[in-house]
Tab-separated table of C-alpha atoms in Angstrom:
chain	number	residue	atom	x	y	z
A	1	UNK	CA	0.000	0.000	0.000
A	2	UNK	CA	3.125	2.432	0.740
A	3	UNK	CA	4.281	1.559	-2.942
A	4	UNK	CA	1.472	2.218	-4.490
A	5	UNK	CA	0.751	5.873	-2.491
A	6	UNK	CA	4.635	6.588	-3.525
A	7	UNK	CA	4.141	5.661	-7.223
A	8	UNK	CA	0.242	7.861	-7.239
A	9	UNK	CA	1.876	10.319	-5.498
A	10	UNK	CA	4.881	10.835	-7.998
A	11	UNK	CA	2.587	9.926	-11.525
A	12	UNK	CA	0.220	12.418	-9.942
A	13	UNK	CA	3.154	14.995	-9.863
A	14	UNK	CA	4.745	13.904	-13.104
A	15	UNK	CA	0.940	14.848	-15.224
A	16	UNK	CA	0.038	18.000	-13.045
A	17	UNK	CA	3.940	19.205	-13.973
A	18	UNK	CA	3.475	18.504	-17.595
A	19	UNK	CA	-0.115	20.479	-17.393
A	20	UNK	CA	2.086	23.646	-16.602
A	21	UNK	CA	2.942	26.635	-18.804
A	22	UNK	CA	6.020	27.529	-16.290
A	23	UNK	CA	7.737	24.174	-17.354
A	24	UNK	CA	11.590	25.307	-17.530
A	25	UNK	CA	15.111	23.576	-16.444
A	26	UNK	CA	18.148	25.612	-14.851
A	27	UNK	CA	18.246	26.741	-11.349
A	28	UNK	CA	15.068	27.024	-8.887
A	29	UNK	CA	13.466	24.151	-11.143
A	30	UNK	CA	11.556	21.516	-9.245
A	31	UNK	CA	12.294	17.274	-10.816
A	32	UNK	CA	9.968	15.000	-9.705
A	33	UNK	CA	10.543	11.049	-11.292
A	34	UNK	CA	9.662	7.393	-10.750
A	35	UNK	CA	12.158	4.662	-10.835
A	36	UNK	CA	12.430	0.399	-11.051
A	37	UNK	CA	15.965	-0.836	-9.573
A	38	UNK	CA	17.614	-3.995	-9.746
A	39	UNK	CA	18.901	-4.488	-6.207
A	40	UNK	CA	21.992	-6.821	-6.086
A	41	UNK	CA	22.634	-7.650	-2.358
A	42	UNK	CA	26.073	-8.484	-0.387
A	43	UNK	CA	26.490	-12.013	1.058
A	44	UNK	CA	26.686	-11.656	4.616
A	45	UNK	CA	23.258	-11.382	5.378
A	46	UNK	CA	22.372	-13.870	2.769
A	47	UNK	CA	19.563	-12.128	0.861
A	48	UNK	CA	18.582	-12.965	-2.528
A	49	UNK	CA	18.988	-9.964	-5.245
A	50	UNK	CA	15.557	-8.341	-6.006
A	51	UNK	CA	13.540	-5.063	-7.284
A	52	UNK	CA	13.539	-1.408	-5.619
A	53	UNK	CA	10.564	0.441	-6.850
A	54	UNK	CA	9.906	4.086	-6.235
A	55	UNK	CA	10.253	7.887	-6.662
A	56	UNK	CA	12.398	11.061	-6.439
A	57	UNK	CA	11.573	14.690	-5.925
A	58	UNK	CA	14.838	17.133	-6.347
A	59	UNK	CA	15.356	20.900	-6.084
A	60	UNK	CA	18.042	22.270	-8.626
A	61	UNK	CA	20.211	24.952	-6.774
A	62	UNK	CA	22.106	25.901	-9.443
A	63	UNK	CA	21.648	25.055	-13.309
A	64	UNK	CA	24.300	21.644	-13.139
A	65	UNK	CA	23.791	21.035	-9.170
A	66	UNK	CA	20.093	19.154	-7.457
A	67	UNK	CA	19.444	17.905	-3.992
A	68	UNK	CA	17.172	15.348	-4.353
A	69	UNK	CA	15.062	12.959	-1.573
A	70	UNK	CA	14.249	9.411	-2.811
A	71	UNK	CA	11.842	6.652	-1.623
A	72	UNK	CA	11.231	3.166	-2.894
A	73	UNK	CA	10.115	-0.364	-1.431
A	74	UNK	CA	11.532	-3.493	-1.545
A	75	UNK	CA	9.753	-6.530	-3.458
A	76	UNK	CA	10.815	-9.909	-4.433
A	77	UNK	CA	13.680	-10.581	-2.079
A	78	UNK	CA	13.891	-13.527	0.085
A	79	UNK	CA	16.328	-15.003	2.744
A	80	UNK	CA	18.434	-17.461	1.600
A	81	UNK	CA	19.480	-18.923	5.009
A	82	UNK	CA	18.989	-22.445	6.054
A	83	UNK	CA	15.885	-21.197	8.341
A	84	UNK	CA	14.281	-21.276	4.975
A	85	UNK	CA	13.497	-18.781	2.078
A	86	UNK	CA	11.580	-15.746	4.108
A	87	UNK	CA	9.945	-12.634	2.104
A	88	UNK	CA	11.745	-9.885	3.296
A	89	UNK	CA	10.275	-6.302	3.529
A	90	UNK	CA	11.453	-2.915	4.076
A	91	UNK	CA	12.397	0.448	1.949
A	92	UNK	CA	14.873	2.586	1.174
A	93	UNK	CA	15.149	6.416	1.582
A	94	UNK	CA	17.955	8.121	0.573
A	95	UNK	CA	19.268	11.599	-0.081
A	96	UNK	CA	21.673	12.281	-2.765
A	97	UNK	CA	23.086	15.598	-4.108
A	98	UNK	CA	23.662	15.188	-7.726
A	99	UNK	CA	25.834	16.878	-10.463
A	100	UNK	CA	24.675	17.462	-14.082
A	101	UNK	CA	27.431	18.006	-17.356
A	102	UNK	CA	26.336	19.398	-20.592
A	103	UNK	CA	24.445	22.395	-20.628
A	104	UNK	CA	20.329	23.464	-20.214
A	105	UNK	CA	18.770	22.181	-23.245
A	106	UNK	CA	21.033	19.501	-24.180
A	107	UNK	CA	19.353	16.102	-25.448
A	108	UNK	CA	21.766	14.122	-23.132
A	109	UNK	CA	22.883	15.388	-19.643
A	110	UNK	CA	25.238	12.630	-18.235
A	111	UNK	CA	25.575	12.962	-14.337
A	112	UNK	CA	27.309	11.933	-11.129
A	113	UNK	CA	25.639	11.533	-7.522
A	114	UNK	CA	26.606	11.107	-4.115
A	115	UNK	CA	24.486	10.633	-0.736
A	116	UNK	CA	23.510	9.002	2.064
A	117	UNK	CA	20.483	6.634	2.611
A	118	UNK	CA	18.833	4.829	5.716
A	119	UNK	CA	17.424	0.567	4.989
A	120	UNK	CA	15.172	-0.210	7.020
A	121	UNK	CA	14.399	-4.468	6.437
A	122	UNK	CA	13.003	-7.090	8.635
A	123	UNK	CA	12.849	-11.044	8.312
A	124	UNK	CA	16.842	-10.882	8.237
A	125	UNK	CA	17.706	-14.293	9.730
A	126	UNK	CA	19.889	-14.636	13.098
A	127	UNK	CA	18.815	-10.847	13.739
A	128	UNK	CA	15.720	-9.794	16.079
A	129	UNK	CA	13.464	-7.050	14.990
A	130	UNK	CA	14.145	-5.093	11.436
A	131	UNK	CA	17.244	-4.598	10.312
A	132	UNK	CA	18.289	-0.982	10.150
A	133	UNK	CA	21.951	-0.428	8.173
A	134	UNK	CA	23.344	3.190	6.482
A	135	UNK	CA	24.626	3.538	3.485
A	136	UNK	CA	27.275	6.043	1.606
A	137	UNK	CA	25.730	6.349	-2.353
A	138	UNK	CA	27.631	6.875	-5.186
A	139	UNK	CA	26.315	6.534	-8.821
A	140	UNK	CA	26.619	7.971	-12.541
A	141	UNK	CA	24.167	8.103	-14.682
A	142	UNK	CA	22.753	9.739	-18.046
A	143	UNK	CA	19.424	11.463	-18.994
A	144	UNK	CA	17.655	12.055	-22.092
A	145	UNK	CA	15.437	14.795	-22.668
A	146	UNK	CA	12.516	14.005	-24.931
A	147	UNK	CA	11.293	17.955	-24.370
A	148	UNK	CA	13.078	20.486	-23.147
A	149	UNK	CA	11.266	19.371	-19.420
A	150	UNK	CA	10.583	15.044	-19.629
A	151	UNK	CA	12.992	13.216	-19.853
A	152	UNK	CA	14.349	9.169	-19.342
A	153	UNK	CA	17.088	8.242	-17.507
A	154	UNK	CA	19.412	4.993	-16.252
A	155	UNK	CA	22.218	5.079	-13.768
A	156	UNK	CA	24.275	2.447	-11.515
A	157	UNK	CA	24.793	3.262	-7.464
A	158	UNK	CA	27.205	1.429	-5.610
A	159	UNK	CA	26.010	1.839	-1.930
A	160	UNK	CA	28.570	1.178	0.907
A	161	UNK	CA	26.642	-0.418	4.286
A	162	UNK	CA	28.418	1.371	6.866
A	163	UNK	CA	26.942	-0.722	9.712
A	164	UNK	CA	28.455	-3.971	7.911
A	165	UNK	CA	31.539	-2.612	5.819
A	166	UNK	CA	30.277	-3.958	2.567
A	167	UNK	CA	28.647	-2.782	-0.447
A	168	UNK	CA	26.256	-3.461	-2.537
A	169	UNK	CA	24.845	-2.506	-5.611
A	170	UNK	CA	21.727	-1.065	-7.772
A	171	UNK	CA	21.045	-0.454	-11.566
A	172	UNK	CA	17.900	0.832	-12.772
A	173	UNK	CA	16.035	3.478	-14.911
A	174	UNK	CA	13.520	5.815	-14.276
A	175	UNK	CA	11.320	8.635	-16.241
A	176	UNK	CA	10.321	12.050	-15.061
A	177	UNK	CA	10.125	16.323	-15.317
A	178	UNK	CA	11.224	19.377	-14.052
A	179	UNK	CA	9.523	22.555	-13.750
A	180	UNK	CA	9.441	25.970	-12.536
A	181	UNK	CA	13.300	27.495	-13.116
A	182	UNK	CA	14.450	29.669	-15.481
A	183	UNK	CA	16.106	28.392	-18.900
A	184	UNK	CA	19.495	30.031	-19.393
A	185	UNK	CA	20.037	29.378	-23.084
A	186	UNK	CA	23.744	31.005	-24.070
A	187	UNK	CA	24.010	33.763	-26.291
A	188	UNK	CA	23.586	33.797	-29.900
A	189	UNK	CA	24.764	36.148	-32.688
A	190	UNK	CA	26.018	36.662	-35.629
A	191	UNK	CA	25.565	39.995	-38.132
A	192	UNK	CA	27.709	42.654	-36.334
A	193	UNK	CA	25.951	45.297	-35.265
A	194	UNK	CA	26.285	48.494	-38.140
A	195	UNK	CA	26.336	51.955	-37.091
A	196	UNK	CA	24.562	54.265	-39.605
A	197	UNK	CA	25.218	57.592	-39.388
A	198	UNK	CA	22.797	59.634	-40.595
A	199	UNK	CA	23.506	63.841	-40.486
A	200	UNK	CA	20.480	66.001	-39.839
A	201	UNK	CA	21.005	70.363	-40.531
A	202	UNK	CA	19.975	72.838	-37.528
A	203	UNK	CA	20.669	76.431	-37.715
A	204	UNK	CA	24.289	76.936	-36.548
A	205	UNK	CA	24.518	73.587	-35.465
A	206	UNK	CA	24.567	69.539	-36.779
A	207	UNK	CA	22.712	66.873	-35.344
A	208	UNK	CA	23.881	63.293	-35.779
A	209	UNK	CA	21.812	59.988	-34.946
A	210	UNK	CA	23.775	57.233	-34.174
A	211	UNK	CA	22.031	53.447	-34.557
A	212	UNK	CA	23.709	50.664	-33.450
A	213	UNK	CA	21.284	47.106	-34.626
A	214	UNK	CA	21.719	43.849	-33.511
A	215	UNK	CA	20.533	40.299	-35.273
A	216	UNK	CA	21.441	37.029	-33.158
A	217	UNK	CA	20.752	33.765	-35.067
A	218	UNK	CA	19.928	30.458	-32.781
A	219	UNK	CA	20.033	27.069	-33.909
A	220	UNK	CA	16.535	24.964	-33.909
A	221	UNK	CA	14.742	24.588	-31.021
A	222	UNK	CA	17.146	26.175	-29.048
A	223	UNK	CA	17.367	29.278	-26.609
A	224	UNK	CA	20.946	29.330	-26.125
A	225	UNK	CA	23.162	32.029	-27.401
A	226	UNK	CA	26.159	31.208	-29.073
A	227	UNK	CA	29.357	31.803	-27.935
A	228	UNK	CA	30.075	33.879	-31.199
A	229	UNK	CA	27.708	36.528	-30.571
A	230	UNK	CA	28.785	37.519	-27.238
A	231	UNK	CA	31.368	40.107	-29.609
A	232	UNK	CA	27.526	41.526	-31.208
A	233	UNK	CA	25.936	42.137	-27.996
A	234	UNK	CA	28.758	43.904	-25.924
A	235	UNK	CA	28.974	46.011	-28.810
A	236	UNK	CA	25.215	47.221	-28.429
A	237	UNK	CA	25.733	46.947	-24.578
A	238	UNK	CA	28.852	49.326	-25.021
A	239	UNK	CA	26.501	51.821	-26.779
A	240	UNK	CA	23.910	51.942	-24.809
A	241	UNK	CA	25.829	52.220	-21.670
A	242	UNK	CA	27.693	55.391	-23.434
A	243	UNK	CA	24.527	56.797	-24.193
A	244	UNK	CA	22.342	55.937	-20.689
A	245	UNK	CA	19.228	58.135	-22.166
A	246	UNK	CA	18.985	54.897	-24.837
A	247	UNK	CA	16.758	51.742	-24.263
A	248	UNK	CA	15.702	48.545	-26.387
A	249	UNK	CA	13.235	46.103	-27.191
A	250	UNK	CA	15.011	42.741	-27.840
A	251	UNK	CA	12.133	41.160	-29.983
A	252	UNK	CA	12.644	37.252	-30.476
A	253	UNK	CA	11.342	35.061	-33.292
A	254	UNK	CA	11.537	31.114	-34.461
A	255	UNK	CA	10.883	29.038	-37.955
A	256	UNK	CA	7.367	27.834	-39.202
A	257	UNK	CA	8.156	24.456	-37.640
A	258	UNK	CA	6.109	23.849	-34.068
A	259	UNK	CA	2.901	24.640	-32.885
A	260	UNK	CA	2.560	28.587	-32.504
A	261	UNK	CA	1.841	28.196	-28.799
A	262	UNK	CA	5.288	26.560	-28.692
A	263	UNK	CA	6.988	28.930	-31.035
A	264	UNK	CA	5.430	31.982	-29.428
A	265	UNK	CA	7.231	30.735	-26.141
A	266	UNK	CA	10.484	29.903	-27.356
A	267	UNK	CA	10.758	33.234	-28.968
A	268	UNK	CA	10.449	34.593	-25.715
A	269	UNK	CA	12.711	32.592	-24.144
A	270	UNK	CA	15.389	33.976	-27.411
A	271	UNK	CA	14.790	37.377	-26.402
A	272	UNK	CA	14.989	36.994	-22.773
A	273	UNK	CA	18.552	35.027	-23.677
A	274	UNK	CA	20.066	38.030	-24.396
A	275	UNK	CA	18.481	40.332	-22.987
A	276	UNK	CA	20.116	38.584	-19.648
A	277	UNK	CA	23.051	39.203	-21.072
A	278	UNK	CA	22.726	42.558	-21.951
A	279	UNK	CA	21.773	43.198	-18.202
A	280	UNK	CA	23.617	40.401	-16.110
A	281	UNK	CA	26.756	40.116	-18.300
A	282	UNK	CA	27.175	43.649	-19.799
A	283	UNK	CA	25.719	45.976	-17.088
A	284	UNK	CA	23.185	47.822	-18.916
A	285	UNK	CA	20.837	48.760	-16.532
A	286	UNK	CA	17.782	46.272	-16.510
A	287	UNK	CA	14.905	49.460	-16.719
A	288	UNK	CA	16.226	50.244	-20.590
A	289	UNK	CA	16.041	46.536	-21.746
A	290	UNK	CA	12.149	45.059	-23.014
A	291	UNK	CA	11.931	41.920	-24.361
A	292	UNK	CA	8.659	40.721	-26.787
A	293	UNK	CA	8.399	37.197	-28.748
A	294	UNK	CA	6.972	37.180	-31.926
A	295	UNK	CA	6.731	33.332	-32.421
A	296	UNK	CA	6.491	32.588	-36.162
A	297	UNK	CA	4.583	35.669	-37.230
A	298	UNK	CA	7.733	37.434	-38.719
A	299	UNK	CA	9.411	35.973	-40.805
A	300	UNK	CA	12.098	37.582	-43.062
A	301	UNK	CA	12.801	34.806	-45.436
A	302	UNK	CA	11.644	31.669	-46.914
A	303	UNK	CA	10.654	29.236	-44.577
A	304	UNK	CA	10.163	26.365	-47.121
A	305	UNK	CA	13.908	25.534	-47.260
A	306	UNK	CA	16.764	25.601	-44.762
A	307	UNK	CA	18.514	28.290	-45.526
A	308	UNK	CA	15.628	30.636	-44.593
A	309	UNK	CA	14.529	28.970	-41.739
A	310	UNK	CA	18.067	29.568	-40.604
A	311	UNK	CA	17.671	33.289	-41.065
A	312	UNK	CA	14.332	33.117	-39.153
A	313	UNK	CA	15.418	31.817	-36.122
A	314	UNK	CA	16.894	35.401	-34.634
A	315	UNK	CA	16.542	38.105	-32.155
A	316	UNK	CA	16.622	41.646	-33.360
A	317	UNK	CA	17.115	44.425	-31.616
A	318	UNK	CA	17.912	48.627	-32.353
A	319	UNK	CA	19.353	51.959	-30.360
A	320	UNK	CA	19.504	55.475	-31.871
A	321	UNK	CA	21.631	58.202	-30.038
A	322	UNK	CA	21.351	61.828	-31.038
A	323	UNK	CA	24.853	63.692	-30.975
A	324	UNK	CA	25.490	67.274	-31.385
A	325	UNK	CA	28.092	67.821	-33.769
């Protein structure tokens, strides 16, 4: 009955997460998943290997790094003592800190754990009462993202009983989401920006506007901006921040392919890419910097072929400065 409120309790989770609009990765983001183990036991207490089933809710607090609490119960393990071939029962909570490579968005996120976990077993032969032990975790692991937000994954733990200085081991896989952080896709861009000056007559005097305009290109379905347009948006940052009367509207657009709902979001998510940078990285004073999505409405080329989808998938933005010459 404790199984099956764990596994409600996480499925429940897992399709009231993917209901969300605020699904997103990175730090502050909320994982919830459900697991099946292989449990392969040590030989001193003579227990037969079996299954670990259960379910894992983590925190991310920073964009690589979780803390996560598990829970899962024991089933088809038995003694294998000469008092005869027992059931034993019993679970296993553990909590493991757990480190992520790659970066937000990537299909496959390999990863690394380490923690500690409590057993609590009875039916162990030659021992009275259940059988309490602690264990050290340490496992590796991959996921796969099949969104940006669900995802599969399998791993291996080796966990070290502390109480009986041996270890034992558990293989498994498991399939979940994350919600509620904030995507930090790197920067992309890659027309420099092109000042246009543009000379305008006043008696006695000369009046020259200044624009500085910026066009980022992303690759599909991604929010991340490239590490070749950080040059493009310093240079507009460097502008504006010489001229602190300026201010922006980073406007973000995608391809024809996706739904609109989905395009409208990850052209938000474009704009709000750099915009963060303009603020976080480059200084410019958050107040001056708007970002819009556009989705798909706004195209400037061909989205029948590759070439102009390529083109499509930007984030444009433009700042005029009035000198007096």
């Amino acid at each position: 009955m404790k199984l099956k409120n764990t596994l409600h309790l996480v499925i429940g989770s897992l399709i009231a997460a993917t209901s969300m609009g605020a699904l997103a990765q990175g730090q502050g983001a909320v994982e919830v998943d459900a697991f099946a183990k292989r449990y392969f036991t040590d030989s001193s207490r003579d227990l037969s290997e079996g299954n670990l089933f259960g379910g894992t809710i983590g925190y991310y607090l920073t964009d690589d790094v979780s803390l996560g609490l598990s829970y899962g119960e024991y089933h088809d393990i038995r003694s294998e003592n000469d008092t005869g071939r027992k059931n034993i029962k019993g679970n296993l909570a553990s909590l493991d800190a757990t480190y992520h490579f790659g970066n937000l968005g990537d299909a496959l996120r390999p990863f690394v754990s380490a923690g500690v976990a409590h057993q609590n077993i009875s039916n162990v032969p030659a021992r009275t009462g259940r059988d309490h032990s602690t264990f050290a975790n340490l496992g590796a692991g991959v996921k796969y993202f099949f969104t940006e937000n669900v995802f599969a994954k399998a791993g291996v733990d080796a966990a070290y009983n502390i109480d009986a200085n041996e270890t034992e081991w558990l293989a498994g896989v498991g399939f979940g989401v994350n919600f509620g952080g904030s995507s930090k896709p790197a920067p992309v861009v890659e027309p420099a920006p092109a000042v246009e000056p543009v000379a305008v007559a006043e008696p006695e005097q000369v009046i020259e506007t200044v624009r500085v305009e910026l066009d980022v290109k992303f690759d599909f379905d991604k929010a991340n901006v490239k590490p070749e347009s950080q040059a493009d948006i310093k240079a507009l940052a460097d502008f504006m921040n010489q001229y602190p009367q300026t201010t922006t509207v980073v406007e973000g657009h995608t391809d024809a392919r996706g739904t609109d709902a989905y395009n409208q979001k990850l052209s938000e998510r474009r704009a709000n890419a750099v915009r963060e940078v303009l603020v976080n990285q480059y200084g410019v004073d958050a107040s001056r910097v708007n970002a819009v999505g556009y989705g798909e409405s706004r195209p400037v080329a061909d989205n029948a072929s590759d070439a102009g989808r390529a083109i499509n998938r930007r984030v444009e933005a433009e700042v005029e400065a009035q000198i007096k010459q």
